[in-house]
Amino acid sequence: MYYITICDDDKIYIDYLKEIILESGVDKEEVLFYEYESGENFLNDISNLKKCDLLILDMQMKTLDGHETALKFRKQFPKTTLVFCSGVCKPTDESFKTTPCRYLYKSYSRKTMIKEMQAVVKEMKVKQEIPYIVGSYYYNTVRFKPDDIMYIENFRYGSIIHPYKDAVEYEFEEKHDITTKKKLAELFEVLQPYGFEYAHGSYIVNMKYVIKMPSIGEIKLKDGTILSVARSKLKTFRSAFSEWLSYKY
């Protein structure tokens, strides 16, 4: 999953950039967009950003300009791919202090913008270090990307991994658990930026696979699995799920 933030005071242009990104090598199913129409709003919310793979930042905004916003952003996300865009401003020595990978002009034709964005997307993908969760299955060692996993539950000797079978190359028998020695809290720390949340003290769930969130305390996953949501986790889980949906769609 790629987390892309666009900060521009023109909502129409934000929507345009999202179209360009989706035409430049990023699949709609593997991206979450965050949108801000001012540098102030973006920086006020930056502590809530779990992850940011790409920031596209307007250089000319009404109060806080792109330079100042980028400098503060870099303190929290030093390695994120950064792109400046502008209608009239030209790059300066100040622009390069925050190491942007591109400086895009809003006057570019759609064809040129796609070409430039393809290079940006390529760099973003190279930089992203996807963590693998390693498990044991019937004397074999298997690795899963976060997007392969529906949920992980607590286990006496560690945790049990439940992959989405259509997302992985292997075939697993129901009678053999896929286990890891890592505890649930340790796995959650790694996987939270990839859309995982506690639904219960005993398991964490990948929002990608939640297809139904009723008002009562249970959820339905993409393969038909029904999981209960603990009363103590219900408010937090529902809020996290709503946030995920809002960024996704």
CSV table of C-alpha atoms in Angstrom, one decimal:
chain,number,residue,atom,x,y,z
A,1,MET,CA,0.0,0.0,0.0
A,2,TYR,CA,1.3,3.5,-0.9
A,3,TYR,CA,0.4,6.5,1.2
A,4,ILE,CA,0.4,9.7,-0.9
A,5,THR,CA,-0.2,13.2,0.4
A,6,ILE,CA,-1.1,16.1,-1.9
A,7,CYS,CA,-1.1,19.6,-0.4
A,8,ASP,CA,-2.4,22.3,-2.8
A,9,ASP,CA,-4.9,25.1,-2.3
A,10,ASP,CA,-6.7,24.2,-5.5
A,11,LYS,CA,-9.0,21.2,-5.0
A,12,ILE,CA,-9.5,20.8,-8.7
A,13,TYR,CA,-5.8,20.5,-9.2
A,14,ILE,CA,-5.5,17.9,-6.4
A,15,ASP,CA,-8.1,15.7,-8.2
A,16,TYR,CA,-6.1,16.2,-11.4
A,17,LEU,CA,-2.9,15.0,-9.8
A,18,LYS,CA,-4.7,11.9,-8.4
A,19,GLU,CA,-5.7,11.0,-12.0
A,20,ILE,CA,-2.1,11.6,-13.2
A,21,ILE,CA,-0.7,9.4,-10.4
A,22,LEU,CA,-3.2,6.6,-11.2
A,23,GLU,CA,-2.1,6.8,-14.9
A,24,SER,CA,1.6,6.7,-14.0
A,25,GLY,CA,2.0,3.2,-12.6
A,26,VAL,CA,0.0,3.2,-9.3
A,27,ASP,CA,-3.0,0.9,-9.0
A,28,LYS,CA,-6.1,2.3,-7.4
A,29,GLU,CA,-6.3,-0.7,-5.1
A,30,GLU,CA,-2.8,-0.1,-3.7
A,31,VAL,CA,-2.9,3.6,-2.8
A,32,LEU,CA,-4.4,5.8,-0.1
A,33,PHE,CA,-4.6,9.6,-0.8
A,34,TYR,CA,-4.4,12.3,1.9
A,35,GLU,CA,-5.5,15.8,0.8
A,36,TYR,CA,-4.8,19.2,2.3
A,37,GLU,CA,-5.7,22.6,1.0
A,38,SER,CA,-3.2,24.5,3.1
A,39,GLY,CA,0.3,24.1,4.6
A,40,GLU,CA,-1.1,24.9,8.0
A,41,ASN,CA,-3.8,22.2,7.9
A,42,PHE,CA,-1.2,19.7,6.7
A,43,LEU,CA,1.3,20.4,9.4
A,44,ASN,CA,-1.4,20.5,12.1
A,45,ASP,CA,-2.3,16.9,11.1
A,46,ILE,CA,1.2,15.6,10.3
A,47,SER,CA,1.5,13.8,13.7
A,48,ASN,CA,-1.6,11.7,12.7
A,49,LEU,CA,0.1,10.5,9.5
A,50,LYS,CA,1.2,6.9,10.1
A,51,LYS,CA,3.1,6.8,6.8
A,52,CYS,CA,3.9,8.9,3.8
A,53,ASP,CA,5.6,7.5,0.7
A,54,LEU,CA,5.1,10.6,-1.5
A,55,LEU,CA,4.3,14.3,-0.8
A,56,ILE,CA,3.3,16.6,-3.6
A,57,LEU,CA,3.5,20.2,-2.4
A,58,ASP,CA,2.3,23.4,-3.9
A,59,MET,CA,5.0,26.1,-3.7
A,60,GLN,CA,2.5,29.0,-3.5
A,61,MET,CA,-0.2,28.8,-0.9
A,62,LYS,CA,-2.0,31.6,0.8
A,63,THR,CA,-0.2,31.7,4.2
A,64,LEU,CA,2.4,29.1,4.7
A,65,ASP,CA,4.4,28.5,1.5
A,66,GLY,CA,5.9,25.3,0.2
A,67,HIS,CA,9.4,25.9,1.4
A,68,GLU,CA,8.5,26.4,5.1
A,69,THR,CA,6.0,23.5,4.9
A,70,ALA,CA,8.7,21.2,3.4
A,71,LEU,CA,11.3,22.1,6.0
A,72,LYS,CA,8.9,21.1,8.9
A,73,PHE,CA,7.8,18.0,7.0
A,74,ARG,CA,11.3,16.8,6.6
A,75,LYS,CA,11.9,16.7,10.3
A,76,GLN,CA,9.3,13.9,10.6
A,77,PHE,CA,9.7,12.2,7.2
A,78,PRO,CA,13.4,12.6,6.1
A,79,LYS,CA,13.3,9.9,3.5
A,80,THR,CA,9.9,10.4,1.9
A,81,THR,CA,9.8,11.2,-1.9
A,82,LEU,CA,9.1,14.9,-2.1
A,83,VAL,CA,7.8,16.8,-5.2
A,84,PHE,CA,7.2,20.5,-5.6
A,85,CYS,CA,4.7,21.9,-8.0
A,86,SER,CA,4.1,25.5,-9.0
A,87,GLY,CA,2.2,27.6,-11.5
A,88,VAL,CA,4.8,30.5,-11.6
A,89,CYS,CA,7.6,29.9,-9.1
A,90,LYS,CA,11.0,28.7,-10.3
A,91,PRO,CA,13.4,26.5,-8.3
A,92,THR,CA,15.8,28.3,-6.0
A,93,ASP,CA,18.6,27.3,-3.7
A,94,GLU,CA,16.0,27.2,-0.9
A,95,SER,CA,14.0,24.7,-2.8
A,96,PHE,CA,16.7,22.1,-2.8
A,97,LYS,CA,17.4,22.2,0.9
A,98,THR,CA,14.6,19.7,1.4
A,99,THR,CA,15.9,17.4,-1.4
A,100,PRO,CA,12.9,17.2,-3.7
A,101,CYS,CA,13.1,14.7,-6.5
A,102,ARG,CA,11.1,16.8,-9.0
A,103,TYR,CA,9.9,20.3,-9.5
A,104,LEU,CA,6.7,20.2,-11.6
A,105,TYR,CA,5.1,23.1,-13.4
A,106,LYS,CA,1.3,23.2,-13.5
A,107,SER,CA,1.5,24.4,-17.1
A,108,TYR,CA,2.9,21.0,-18.2
A,109,SER,CA,0.8,19.2,-20.8
A,110,ARG,CA,-1.0,16.1,-19.5
A,111,LYS,CA,1.5,14.0,-21.6
A,112,THR,CA,4.5,15.7,-20.0
A,113,MET,CA,3.0,15.5,-16.5
A,114,ILE,CA,2.5,11.8,-16.9
A,115,LYS,CA,6.0,11.3,-18.0
A,116,GLU,CA,7.4,13.3,-15.1
A,117,MET,CA,5.1,11.5,-12.6
A,118,GLN,CA,6.2,8.1,-13.9
A,119,ALA,CA,9.7,8.9,-12.8
A,120,VAL,CA,8.4,10.1,-9.4
A,121,VAL,CA,6.4,6.9,-8.9
A,122,LYS,CA,9.4,4.8,-9.8
A,123,GLU,CA,11.5,6.5,-7.2
A,124,MET,CA,8.7,6.2,-4.6
A,125,LYS,CA,8.5,2.5,-5.2
A,126,VAL,CA,12.3,2.0,-5.0
A,127,LYS,CA,12.3,3.8,-1.6
A,128,GLN,CA,9.5,1.9,-0.1
A,129,GLU,CA,10.9,-0.9,2.1
A,130,ILE,CA,8.0,-3.4,2.5
A,131,PRO,CA,8.3,-5.4,5.7
A,132,TYR,CA,7.9,-9.2,5.4
A,133,ILE,CA,6.2,-11.2,8.1
A,134,VAL,CA,7.9,-14.6,8.4
A,135,GLY,CA,6.0,-17.6,9.6
A,136,SER,CA,6.4,-21.3,10.0
A,137,TYR,CA,4.1,-23.7,8.2
A,138,TYR,CA,4.5,-27.5,8.6
A,139,TYR,CA,8.3,-27.4,8.8
A,140,ASN,CA,8.5,-24.8,6.1
A,141,THR,CA,9.3,-21.1,6.3
A,142,VAL,CA,7.0,-18.7,4.5
A,143,ARG,CA,7.0,-14.9,4.0
A,144,PHE,CA,4.1,-12.6,3.7
A,145,LYS,CA,3.7,-9.0,2.6
A,146,PRO,CA,1.3,-6.9,4.7
A,147,ASP,CA,-1.3,-7.0,1.9
A,148,ASP,CA,-1.2,-10.8,1.9
A,149,ILE,CA,-2.5,-11.0,5.5
A,150,MET,CA,-6.2,-10.7,6.5
A,151,TYR,CA,-5.6,-10.9,10.3
A,152,ILE,CA,-3.2,-12.2,12.9
A,153,GLU,CA,-4.3,-13.7,16.2
A,154,ASN,CA,-2.6,-14.2,19.5
A,155,PHE,CA,-1.1,-17.6,20.2
A,156,ARG,CA,0.4,-19.1,23.3
A,157,TYR,CA,3.9,-19.3,21.8
A,158,GLY,CA,3.6,-16.2,19.6
A,159,SER,CA,0.9,-15.5,16.9
A,160,ILE,CA,-1.0,-17.2,14.1
A,161,ILE,CA,-1.0,-15.6,10.7
A,162,HIS,CA,-4.2,-15.8,8.5
A,163,PRO,CA,-3.4,-15.0,4.9
A,164,TYR,CA,-5.9,-14.2,2.2
A,165,LYS,CA,-5.5,-17.4,0.1
A,166,ASP,CA,-6.2,-15.7,-3.3
A,167,ALA,CA,-3.3,-13.2,-2.6
A,168,VAL,CA,-0.5,-15.8,-2.0
A,169,GLU,CA,1.1,-18.4,-4.2
A,170,TYR,CA,0.9,-21.2,-1.7
A,171,GLU,CA,-1.9,-23.6,-0.8
A,172,PHE,CA,-2.4,-24.0,3.0
A,173,GLU,CA,-4.3,-26.8,4.7
A,174,GLU,CA,-6.8,-25.7,7.3
A,175,LYS,CA,-5.4,-28.2,9.9
A,176,HIS,CA,-2.0,-26.6,10.0
A,177,ASP,CA,-1.5,-23.2,11.5
A,178,ILE,CA,0.9,-20.6,10.1
A,179,THR,CA,2.7,-19.4,13.2
A,180,THR,CA,5.4,-16.9,14.2
A,181,LYS,CA,7.2,-16.5,17.4
A,182,LYS,CA,6.6,-12.7,17.3
A,183,LYS,CA,4.0,-11.4,19.8
A,184,LEU,CA,0.9,-9.5,18.6
A,185,ALA,CA,2.0,-6.2,20.0
A,186,GLU,CA,5.4,-6.4,18.1
A,187,LEU,CA,3.6,-7.3,14.9
A,188,PHE,CA,1.1,-4.4,15.3
A,189,GLU,CA,3.9,-1.9,15.6
A,190,VAL,CA,5.2,-3.0,12.2
A,191,LEU,CA,1.9,-3.4,10.5
A,192,GLN,CA,-0.2,-0.5,11.8
A,193,PRO,CA,1.1,1.8,9.0
A,194,TYR,CA,-0.2,-0.7,6.5
A,195,GLY,CA,-3.8,-0.6,7.6
A,196,PHE,CA,-3.9,-3.0,10.6
A,197,GLU,CA,-5.9,-2.3,13.7
A,198,TYR,CA,-6.9,-4.1,16.9
A,199,ALA,CA,-10.4,-5.5,16.7
A,200,HIS,CA,-9.9,-7.5,19.8
A,201,GLY,CA,-7.1,-7.8,22.3
A,202,SER,CA,-6.4,-11.2,20.7
A,203,TYR,CA,-6.1,-10.2,17.1
A,204,ILE,CA,-5.3,-7.4,14.6
A,205,VAL,CA,-7.1,-7.0,11.3
A,206,ASN,CA,-6.1,-5.7,7.9
A,207,MET,CA,-8.7,-3.0,6.9
A,208,LYS,CA,-8.2,-4.0,3.3
A,209,TYR,CA,-10.1,-7.2,3.8
A,210,VAL,CA,-13.0,-5.9,5.9
A,211,ILE,CA,-16.1,-5.8,3.7
A,212,LYS,CA,-18.8,-5.2,6.3
A,213,MET,CA,-18.8,-3.3,9.6
A,214,PRO,CA,-22.2,-3.6,11.2
A,215,SER,CA,-23.3,-1.5,14.1
A,216,ILE,CA,-23.1,-4.6,16.3
A,217,GLY,CA,-19.7,-5.7,17.4
A,218,GLU,CA,-18.6,-8.0,14.6
A,219,ILE,CA,-17.0,-7.7,11.1
A,220,LYS,CA,-17.0,-9.7,8.0
A,221,LEU,CA,-13.8,-10.3,6.0
A,222,LYS,CA,-13.4,-10.8,2.3
A,223,ASP,CA,-13.3,-14.6,2.5
A,224,GLY,CA,-16.4,-14.8,4.6
A,225,THR,CA,-14.7,-15.0,8.0
A,226,ILE,CA,-16.7,-13.4,10.8
A,227,LEU,CA,-14.8,-11.8,13.7
A,228,SER,CA,-16.1,-10.2,16.8
A,229,VAL,CA,-15.0,-6.7,17.8
A,230,ALA,CA,-14.4,-6.3,21.5
A,231,ARG,CA,-16.5,-3.6,23.1
A,232,SER,CA,-13.4,-1.8,24.4
A,233,LYS,CA,-12.0,-1.7,20.8
A,234,LEU,CA,-15.3,-1.0,18.9
A,235,LYS,CA,-15.1,2.8,18.9
A,236,THR,CA,-11.4,2.9,17.9
A,237,PHE,CA,-11.8,0.2,15.3
A,238,ARG,CA,-14.9,1.8,13.7
A,239,SER,CA,-13.1,5.1,13.6
A,240,ALA,CA,-10.0,3.6,12.0
A,241,PHE,CA,-12.2,1.7,9.4
A,242,SER,CA,-14.1,4.9,8.5
A,243,GLU,CA,-10.8,6.8,8.1
A,244,TRP,CA,-9.4,4.1,5.9
A,245,LEU,CA,-12.5,4.1,3.7
A,246,SER,CA,-12.5,7.9,3.4
A,247,TYR,CA,-8.9,7.9,2.2
A,248,LYS,CA,-9.5,5.0,-0.1
A,249,TYR,CA,-12.6,6.3,-1.8
